[in-house]
Amino acid sequence: MKILVPVKRVIDYNVKVRVKSDGTGVDLANVKMSMNPFDEIAVEEAVRLKEAGIASEVVAVSCGLAACQETLRTALAIGADRAILVETDAELQPLAVAKLMQALAAKESPQLVIFGKQAIDDDANQTGQMFAALMGWPQATFASKIAIADGCATVTREVDGGLETVELKLPAAITTDLRLNEPRYATLPNIMKAKKKPLDTLTPADLGVDVAPRLATLKVVEPPKRAGGAKVADVKELVAKLKNEAKVI
């Protein structure tokens, strides 16, 4: 069984994000970038399935700038067998990435595609679902446990009311939640081995996909600073503040 795992290069989760002074976007100059944490979980799960003898090959995929090769090398160091970079300077939105993955799935014929449930930069939580719809595949989102047997995937999902278990016929698409696993650290020997693993580069034109943005960002602003708290003497003063200052009643 072949598994595809898309990975995204994002601002490291430890970095404080700053908005550009002109409000056109987020400042990326001299900012540490890393693999999206949910994608790390997806790579780890794919590698574990391979180590269990369920999967035969794990292919990491990234779409974006040439610098995404660094993110792919990280996936290779964790345990992916090879990588594919779809290189483009265009702003990639969820639908474009889903279409690129659809084209790659047609080319690679995987039995399973494991996505991180969302990227921590745009928090869209759309790509996995869009991909499954384009492919006509069954999907399970927010997975906290995955078991593969007899051509089916049994997935425990995290839902608002607790947990839900579903069974999917392969091929299928799954998106990972935080509690699925804890990604391993890439060891130095594996980082060195990753440099020798194959990494192919394609373009959206090679895959016949139009990645032109459908949405335009008009302005980016930082959230307003939170006002300090204050003590009130009695209920009457509290109601007055809620009515006159907070204007919630």
PDB file of C-alpha atoms in Angstrom:
ATOM      1  CA  MET A   1       0.000   0.000   0.000  1.00  0.00           C
ATOM      2  CA  LYS A   2       1.294   3.432  -0.974  1.00  0.00           C
ATOM      3  CA  ILE A   3       0.574   6.461   1.221  1.00  0.00           C
ATOM      4  CA  LEU A   4       0.781  10.102   0.121  1.00  0.00           C
ATOM      5  CA  VAL A   5       1.329  12.739   2.806  1.00  0.00           C
ATOM      6  CA  PRO A   6       1.114  16.440   1.902  1.00  0.00           C
ATOM      7  CA  VAL A   7       3.254  18.710   4.104  1.00  0.00           C
ATOM      8  CA  LYS A   8       3.205  22.494   4.334  1.00  0.00           C
ATOM      9  CA  ARG A   9       5.974  24.952   5.160  1.00  0.00           C
ATOM     10  CA  VAL A  10       4.663  27.447   7.725  1.00  0.00           C
ATOM     11  CA  ILE A  11       5.984  29.925  10.271  1.00  0.00           C
ATOM     12  CA  ASP A  12       7.269  27.939  13.255  1.00  0.00           C
ATOM     13  CA  TYR A  13       4.649  27.677  15.996  1.00  0.00           C
ATOM     14  CA  ASN A  14       7.072  29.188  18.544  1.00  0.00           C
ATOM     15  CA  VAL A  15       7.448  32.415  16.528  1.00  0.00           C
ATOM     16  CA  LYS A  16       5.315  35.474  17.282  1.00  0.00           C
ATOM     17  CA  VAL A  17       3.617  36.398  14.004  1.00  0.00           C
ATOM     18  CA  ARG A  18       3.903  40.052  12.980  1.00  0.00           C
ATOM     19  CA  VAL A  19       1.773  41.879  10.443  1.00  0.00           C
ATOM     20  CA  LYS A  20       3.464  44.056   7.815  1.00  0.00           C
ATOM     21  CA  SER A  21       3.201  47.794   8.415  1.00  0.00           C
ATOM     22  CA  ASP A  22       1.224  48.270   5.180  1.00  0.00           C
ATOM     23  CA  GLY A  23      -1.297  45.579   6.134  1.00  0.00           C
ATOM     24  CA  THR A  24      -0.687  43.492   3.004  1.00  0.00           C
ATOM     25  CA  GLY A  25       0.191  40.301   4.868  1.00  0.00           C
ATOM     26  CA  VAL A  26       2.402  38.650   7.458  1.00  0.00           C
ATOM     27  CA  ASP A  27       6.092  39.530   7.746  1.00  0.00           C
ATOM     28  CA  LEU A  28       8.182  36.499   6.672  1.00  0.00           C
ATOM     29  CA  ALA A  29      11.598  38.215   6.584  1.00  0.00           C
ATOM     30  CA  ASN A  30      14.169  36.352   8.700  1.00  0.00           C
ATOM     31  CA  VAL A  31      11.424  34.266  10.307  1.00  0.00           C
ATOM     32  CA  LYS A  32      11.999  30.626  11.250  1.00  0.00           C
ATOM     33  CA  MET A  33       9.916  28.270   9.104  1.00  0.00           C
ATOM     34  CA  SER A  34       9.095  24.635   9.825  1.00  0.00           C
ATOM     35  CA  MET A  35       6.709  21.835   8.931  1.00  0.00           C
ATOM     36  CA  ASN A  36       3.077  22.369   9.892  1.00  0.00           C
ATOM     37  CA  PRO A  37       2.613  20.453  13.204  1.00  0.00           C
ATOM     38  CA  PHE A  38      -0.494  18.562  12.020  1.00  0.00           C
ATOM     39  CA  ASP A  39       1.452  17.457   8.932  1.00  0.00           C
ATOM     40  CA  GLU A  40       4.220  16.119  11.170  1.00  0.00           C
ATOM     41  CA  ILE A  41       1.576  13.949  12.842  1.00  0.00           C
ATOM     42  CA  ALA A  42       0.412  12.758   9.403  1.00  0.00           C
ATOM     43  CA  VAL A  43       3.980  11.822   8.374  1.00  0.00           C
ATOM     44  CA  GLU A  44       4.545  10.020  11.664  1.00  0.00           C
ATOM     45  CA  GLU A  45       1.355   7.979  11.247  1.00  0.00           C
ATOM     46  CA  ALA A  46       2.288   7.010   7.687  1.00  0.00           C
ATOM     47  CA  VAL A  47       5.758   5.923   8.807  1.00  0.00           C
ATOM     48  CA  ARG A  48       4.274   3.896  11.646  1.00  0.00           C
ATOM     49  CA  LEU A  49       1.980   2.112   9.185  1.00  0.00           C
ATOM     50  CA  LYS A  50       5.033   1.305   7.076  1.00  0.00           C
ATOM     51  CA  GLU A  51       6.976   0.049  10.095  1.00  0.00           C
ATOM     52  CA  ALA A  52       4.010  -2.189  10.953  1.00  0.00           C
ATOM     53  CA  GLY A  53       4.243  -3.754   7.485  1.00  0.00           C
ATOM     54  CA  ILE A  54       0.904  -2.297   6.374  1.00  0.00           C
ATOM     55  CA  ALA A  55       2.317   0.307   3.965  1.00  0.00           C
ATOM     56  CA  SER A  56       5.031  -0.345   1.409  1.00  0.00           C
ATOM     57  CA  GLU A  57       5.925   3.241   0.520  1.00  0.00           C
ATOM     58  CA  VAL A  58       5.435   6.703   2.024  1.00  0.00           C
ATOM     59  CA  VAL A  59       5.639   9.677  -0.350  1.00  0.00           C
ATOM     60  CA  ALA A  60       5.788  13.211   1.067  1.00  0.00           C
ATOM     61  CA  VAL A  61       4.426  16.036  -1.098  1.00  0.00           C
ATOM     62  CA  SER A  62       4.771  19.796  -0.736  1.00  0.00           C
ATOM     63  CA  CYS A  63       3.448  22.616  -2.907  1.00  0.00           C
ATOM     64  CA  GLY A  64       5.038  26.039  -2.973  1.00  0.00           C
ATOM     65  CA  LEU A  65       8.411  27.734  -3.170  1.00  0.00           C
ATOM     66  CA  ALA A  66      11.737  25.980  -3.729  1.00  0.00           C
ATOM     67  CA  ALA A  67      12.399  26.463   0.007  1.00  0.00           C
ATOM     68  CA  CYS A  68       9.771  23.765   0.645  1.00  0.00           C
ATOM     69  CA  GLN A  69      12.508  21.251  -0.158  1.00  0.00           C
ATOM     70  CA  GLU A  70      13.743  21.795   3.397  1.00  0.00           C
ATOM     71  CA  THR A  71      10.338  20.739   4.750  1.00  0.00           C
ATOM     72  CA  LEU A  72      10.350  17.675   2.509  1.00  0.00           C
ATOM     73  CA  ARG A  73      13.825  16.701   3.736  1.00  0.00           C
ATOM     74  CA  THR A  74      12.439  16.812   7.269  1.00  0.00           C
ATOM     75  CA  ALA A  75       9.676  14.406   6.223  1.00  0.00           C
ATOM     76  CA  LEU A  76      12.281  12.150   4.622  1.00  0.00           C
ATOM     77  CA  ALA A  77      14.334  12.232   7.829  1.00  0.00           C
ATOM     78  CA  ILE A  78      11.273  11.168   9.839  1.00  0.00           C
ATOM     79  CA  GLY A  79      10.936   8.146   7.563  1.00  0.00           C
ATOM     80  CA  ALA A  80       9.263   8.961   4.242  1.00  0.00           C
ATOM     81  CA  ASP A  81      10.774   7.072   1.294  1.00  0.00           C
ATOM     82  CA  ARG A  82      10.724   9.812  -1.324  1.00  0.00           C
ATOM     83  CA  ALA A  83       9.371  13.290  -1.897  1.00  0.00           C
ATOM     84  CA  ILE A  84       7.690  15.385  -4.574  1.00  0.00           C
ATOM     85  CA  LEU A  85       7.798  19.173  -4.738  1.00  0.00           C
ATOM     86  CA  VAL A  86       5.229  20.995  -6.847  1.00  0.00           C
ATOM     87  CA  GLU A  87       7.142  24.238  -7.247  1.00  0.00           C
ATOM     88  CA  THR A  88       5.287  27.500  -7.804  1.00  0.00           C
ATOM     89  CA  ASP A  89       5.536  31.128  -6.731  1.00  0.00           C
ATOM     90  CA  ALA A  90       1.752  31.556  -6.819  1.00  0.00           C
ATOM     91  CA  GLU A  91      -0.285  32.010  -3.651  1.00  0.00           C
ATOM     92  CA  LEU A  92      -1.748  28.554  -3.075  1.00  0.00           C
ATOM     93  CA  GLN A  93      -5.219  28.346  -1.598  1.00  0.00           C
ATOM     94  CA  PRO A  94      -6.887  25.129  -0.357  1.00  0.00           C
ATOM     95  CA  LEU A  95      -8.742  24.369  -3.603  1.00  0.00           C
ATOM     96  CA  ALA A  96      -5.553  24.715  -5.654  1.00  0.00           C
ATOM     97  CA  VAL A  97      -3.660  22.370  -3.320  1.00  0.00           C
ATOM     98  CA  ALA A  98      -6.543  19.875  -3.428  1.00  0.00           C
ATOM     99  CA  LYS A  99      -6.446  19.909  -7.245  1.00  0.00           C
ATOM    100  CA  LEU A 100      -2.663  19.431  -7.250  1.00  0.00           C
ATOM    101  CA  MET A 101      -3.061  16.473  -4.890  1.00  0.00           C
ATOM    102  CA  GLN A 102      -5.821  15.090  -7.124  1.00  0.00           C
ATOM    103  CA  ALA A 103      -3.447  15.195 -10.106  1.00  0.00           C
ATOM    104  CA  LEU A 104      -0.661  13.574  -8.086  1.00  0.00           C
ATOM    105  CA  ALA A 105      -3.017  10.881  -6.801  1.00  0.00           C
ATOM    106  CA  ALA A 106      -3.962  10.048 -10.395  1.00  0.00           C
ATOM    107  CA  LYS A 107      -0.246   9.795 -11.196  1.00  0.00           C
ATOM    108  CA  GLU A 108       0.889   7.905  -8.082  1.00  0.00           C
ATOM    109  CA  SER A 109      -2.214   5.744  -7.404  1.00  0.00           C
ATOM    110  CA  PRO A 110      -1.988   5.725  -3.585  1.00  0.00           C
ATOM    111  CA  GLN A 111      -4.369   3.695  -1.461  1.00  0.00           C
ATOM    112  CA  LEU A 112      -4.342   6.281   1.331  1.00  0.00           C
ATOM    113  CA  VAL A 113      -3.691  10.020   1.590  1.00  0.00           C
ATOM    114  CA  ILE A 114      -3.112  11.379   5.099  1.00  0.00           C
ATOM    115  CA  PHE A 115      -3.468  15.128   5.596  1.00  0.00           C
ATOM    116  CA  GLY A 116      -2.907  17.281   8.649  1.00  0.00           C
ATOM    117  CA  LYS A 117      -6.368  18.533   9.601  1.00  0.00           C
ATOM    118  CA  GLN A 118      -5.346  22.175   9.065  1.00  0.00           C
ATOM    119  CA  ALA A 119      -2.362  24.467   8.636  1.00  0.00           C
ATOM    120  CA  ILE A 120      -1.509  26.786  11.517  1.00  0.00           C
ATOM    121  CA  ASP A 121      -1.038  29.789   9.205  1.00  0.00           C
ATOM    122  CA  ASP A 122      -4.461  30.047   7.534  1.00  0.00           C
ATOM    123  CA  ASP A 123      -6.405  27.548   9.737  1.00  0.00           C
ATOM    124  CA  ALA A 124      -8.563  26.753   6.702  1.00  0.00           C
ATOM    125  CA  ASN A 125      -9.233  23.061   7.465  1.00  0.00           C
ATOM    126  CA  GLN A 126     -10.425  22.534   3.883  1.00  0.00           C
ATOM    127  CA  THR A 127      -7.814  20.788   1.753  1.00  0.00           C
ATOM    128  CA  GLY A 128      -8.414  17.201   2.878  1.00  0.00           C
ATOM    129  CA  GLN A 129     -12.168  17.485   2.477  1.00  0.00           C
ATOM    130  CA  MET A 130     -11.879  19.156  -0.941  1.00  0.00           C
ATOM    131  CA  PHE A 131      -9.452  16.466  -2.112  1.00  0.00           C
ATOM    132  CA  ALA A 132     -11.802  13.662  -1.039  1.00  0.00           C
ATOM    133  CA  ALA A 133     -14.684  15.343  -2.876  1.00  0.00           C
ATOM    134  CA  LEU A 134     -12.637  15.782  -6.059  1.00  0.00           C
ATOM    135  CA  MET A 135     -11.528  12.148  -5.955  1.00  0.00           C
ATOM    136  CA  GLY A 136     -14.908  10.754  -4.947  1.00  0.00           C
ATOM    137  CA  TRP A 137     -13.187   8.955  -2.057  1.00  0.00           C
ATOM    138  CA  PRO A 138     -14.517   8.276   1.442  1.00  0.00           C
ATOM    139  CA  GLN A 139     -12.987  10.513   4.100  1.00  0.00           C
ATOM    140  CA  ALA A 140     -12.479  10.602   7.858  1.00  0.00           C
ATOM    141  CA  THR A 141     -11.519  13.906   9.455  1.00  0.00           C
ATOM    142  CA  PHE A 142      -9.958  14.670  12.876  1.00  0.00           C
ATOM    143  CA  ALA A 143      -8.581  11.154  13.314  1.00  0.00           C
ATOM    144  CA  SER A 144      -7.251  10.210  16.758  1.00  0.00           C
ATOM    145  CA  LYS A 145      -6.759   6.510  15.908  1.00  0.00           C
ATOM    146  CA  ILE A 146      -6.260   4.654  12.614  1.00  0.00           C
ATOM    147  CA  ALA A 147      -6.318   0.897  11.990  1.00  0.00           C
ATOM    148  CA  ILE A 148      -5.904  -0.661   8.534  1.00  0.00           C
ATOM    149  CA  ALA A 149      -7.054  -4.213   7.744  1.00  0.00           C
ATOM    150  CA  ASP A 150      -8.697  -6.140   4.888  1.00  0.00           C
ATOM    151  CA  GLY A 151      -8.776  -3.186   2.502  1.00  0.00           C
ATOM    152  CA  CYS A 152     -10.534  -0.936   5.010  1.00  0.00           C
ATOM    153  CA  ALA A 153      -9.499   1.802   7.405  1.00  0.00           C
ATOM    154  CA  THR A 154     -11.166   1.979  10.819  1.00  0.00           C
ATOM    155  CA  VAL A 155     -10.833   5.526  12.113  1.00  0.00           C
ATOM    156  CA  THR A 156     -11.715   6.977  15.496  1.00  0.00           C
ATOM    157  CA  ARG A 157     -12.685  10.629  15.039  1.00  0.00           C
ATOM    158  CA  GLU A 158     -12.773  13.449  17.557  1.00  0.00           C
ATOM    159  CA  VAL A 159     -16.178  15.124  17.360  1.00  0.00           C
ATOM    160  CA  ASP A 160     -17.937  17.719  19.525  1.00  0.00           C
ATOM    161  CA  GLY A 161     -19.815  15.066  21.483  1.00  0.00           C
ATOM    162  CA  GLY A 162     -16.800  12.822  22.125  1.00  0.00           C
ATOM    163  CA  LEU A 163     -15.516  10.092  19.780  1.00  0.00           C
ATOM    164  CA  GLU A 164     -16.959   8.533  16.627  1.00  0.00           C
ATOM    165  CA  THR A 165     -15.642   5.401  14.898  1.00  0.00           C
ATOM    166  CA  VAL A 166     -16.097   4.997  11.145  1.00  0.00           C
ATOM    167  CA  GLU A 167     -14.947   2.404   8.618  1.00  0.00           C
ATOM    168  CA  LEU A 168     -13.769   3.440   5.160  1.00  0.00           C
ATOM    169  CA  LYS A 169     -13.052   1.362   2.091  1.00  0.00           C
ATOM    170  CA  LEU A 170      -9.653   2.129   0.593  1.00  0.00           C
ATOM    171  CA  PRO A 171      -8.608   4.230  -1.250  1.00  0.00           C
ATOM    172  CA  ALA A 172      -9.514   6.970   1.221  1.00  0.00           C
ATOM    173  CA  ALA A 173      -8.484  10.339   2.626  1.00  0.00           C
ATOM    174  CA  ILE A 174      -7.855  10.941   6.334  1.00  0.00           C
ATOM    175  CA  THR A 175      -7.036  14.134   8.233  1.00  0.00           C
ATOM    176  CA  THR A 176      -5.150  13.920  11.531  1.00  0.00           C
ATOM    177  CA  ASP A 177      -5.930  15.426  14.909  1.00  0.00           C
ATOM    178  CA  LEU A 178      -3.462  16.214  17.695  1.00  0.00           C
ATOM    179  CA  ARG A 179      -4.018  13.069  19.729  1.00  0.00           C
ATOM    180  CA  LEU A 180      -3.290  10.611  16.915  1.00  0.00           C
ATOM    181  CA  ASN A 181       0.393  10.296  17.849  1.00  0.00           C
ATOM    182  CA  GLU A 182       3.492  12.148  19.006  1.00  0.00           C
ATOM    183  CA  PRO A 183       5.919  12.734  16.111  1.00  0.00           C
ATOM    184  CA  ARG A 184       9.459  11.484  16.594  1.00  0.00           C
ATOM    185  CA  TYR A 185      12.524  13.684  16.428  1.00  0.00           C
ATOM    186  CA  ALA A 186      14.576  13.246  13.279  1.00  0.00           C
ATOM    187  CA  THR A 187      17.957  11.830  14.320  1.00  0.00           C
ATOM    188  CA  LEU A 188      21.206  13.084  12.812  1.00  0.00           C
ATOM    189  CA  PRO A 189      21.883   9.794  10.922  1.00  0.00           C
ATOM    190  CA  ASN A 190      18.376   9.950   9.418  1.00  0.00           C
ATOM    191  CA  ILE A 191      18.848  13.608   8.493  1.00  0.00           C
ATOM    192  CA  MET A 192      22.021  12.640   6.628  1.00  0.00           C
ATOM    193  CA  LYS A 193      20.262   9.710   4.915  1.00  0.00           C
ATOM    194  CA  ALA A 194      17.415  12.021   3.900  1.00  0.00           C
ATOM    195  CA  LYS A 195      19.822  14.032   1.745  1.00  0.00           C
ATOM    196  CA  LYS A 196      20.261  10.991  -0.498  1.00  0.00           C
ATOM    197  CA  LYS A 197      16.596  10.078  -0.810  1.00  0.00           C
ATOM    198  CA  PRO A 198      14.891  11.011  -4.122  1.00  0.00           C
ATOM    199  CA  LEU A 199      13.107  14.351  -4.360  1.00  0.00           C
ATOM    200  CA  ASP A 200      11.337  15.056  -7.643  1.00  0.00           C
ATOM    201  CA  THR A 201      10.278  18.541  -8.723  1.00  0.00           C
ATOM    202  CA  LEU A 202       7.194  19.276 -10.815  1.00  0.00           C
ATOM    203  CA  THR A 203       5.199  22.395 -11.664  1.00  0.00           C
ATOM    204  CA  PRO A 204       1.428  22.930 -11.694  1.00  0.00           C
ATOM    205  CA  ALA A 205       1.674  23.102 -15.514  1.00  0.00           C
ATOM    206  CA  ASP A 206       3.220  19.600 -15.547  1.00  0.00           C
ATOM    207  CA  LEU A 207       0.117  18.377 -13.721  1.00  0.00           C
ATOM    208  CA  GLY A 208      -2.296  20.444 -15.837  1.00  0.00           C
ATOM    209  CA  VAL A 209      -3.649  22.356 -12.829  1.00  0.00           C
ATOM    210  CA  ASP A 210      -4.642  26.023 -12.700  1.00  0.00           C
ATOM    211  CA  VAL A 211      -3.567  27.357  -9.291  1.00  0.00           C
ATOM    212  CA  ALA A 212      -4.716  30.972  -9.756  1.00  0.00           C
ATOM    213  CA  PRO A 213      -6.144  32.295  -6.464  1.00  0.00           C
ATOM    214  CA  ARG A 214      -9.940  32.494  -6.203  1.00  0.00           C
ATOM    215  CA  LEU A 215      -9.841  34.817  -3.203  1.00  0.00           C
ATOM    216  CA  ALA A 216      -7.987  38.086  -2.656  1.00  0.00           C
ATOM    217  CA  THR A 217      -6.683  39.284   0.706  1.00  0.00           C
ATOM    218  CA  LEU A 218      -7.751  42.901   1.099  1.00  0.00           C
ATOM    219  CA  LYS A 219      -6.100  43.693   4.413  1.00  0.00           C
ATOM    220  CA  VAL A 220      -4.379  41.958   7.322  1.00  0.00           C
ATOM    221  CA  VAL A 221      -4.563  43.484  10.810  1.00  0.00           C
ATOM    222  CA  GLU A 222      -3.456  42.369  14.249  1.00  0.00           C
ATOM    223  CA  PRO A 223      -6.195  41.591  16.775  1.00  0.00           C
ATOM    224  CA  PRO A 224      -6.961  44.476  19.152  1.00  0.00           C
ATOM    225  CA  LYS A 225      -5.052  44.474  22.415  1.00  0.00           C
ATOM    226  CA  ARG A 226      -7.054  43.088  25.292  1.00  0.00           C
ATOM    227  CA  ALA A 227      -8.043  45.656  27.893  1.00  0.00           C
ATOM    228  CA  GLY A 228      -7.051  45.060  31.497  1.00  0.00           C
ATOM    229  CA  GLY A 229      -9.521  43.618  33.975  1.00  0.00           C
ATOM    230  CA  ALA A 230     -11.138  45.604  36.790  1.00  0.00           C
ATOM    231  CA  LYS A 231     -12.943  44.814  40.019  1.00  0.00           C
ATOM    232  CA  VAL A 232     -16.485  46.042  40.588  1.00  0.00           C
ATOM    233  CA  ALA A 233     -18.036  46.872  43.916  1.00  0.00           C
ATOM    234  CA  ASP A 234     -21.428  45.309  43.365  1.00  0.00           C
ATOM    235  CA  VAL A 235     -23.857  43.835  40.823  1.00  0.00           C
ATOM    236  CA  LYS A 236     -25.256  47.269  39.999  1.00  0.00           C
ATOM    237  CA  GLU A 237     -21.822  48.507  38.875  1.00  0.00           C
ATOM    238  CA  LEU A 238     -21.219  45.290  36.915  1.00  0.00           C
ATOM    239  CA  VAL A 239     -24.494  45.676  35.019  1.00  0.00           C
ATOM    240  CA  ALA A 240     -23.684  49.328  34.313  1.00  0.00           C
ATOM    241  CA  LYS A 241     -20.287  48.420  32.845  1.00  0.00           C
ATOM    242  CA  LEU A 242     -21.755  45.613  30.728  1.00  0.00           C
ATOM    243  CA  LYS A 243     -24.383  48.003  29.424  1.00  0.00           C
ATOM    244  CA  ASN A 244     -22.403  51.222  28.940  1.00  0.00           C
ATOM    245  CA  GLU A 245     -18.818  50.079  28.314  1.00  0.00           C
ATOM    246  CA  ALA A 246     -18.963  46.528  26.923  1.00  0.00           C
ATOM    247  CA  LYS A 247     -22.374  47.172  25.333  1.00  0.00           C
ATOM    248  CA  VAL A 248     -23.340  43.509  25.539  1.00  0.00           C
ATOM    249  CA  ILE A 249     -26.681  44.073  27.248  1.00  0.00           C
TER     250      ILE A 249
END
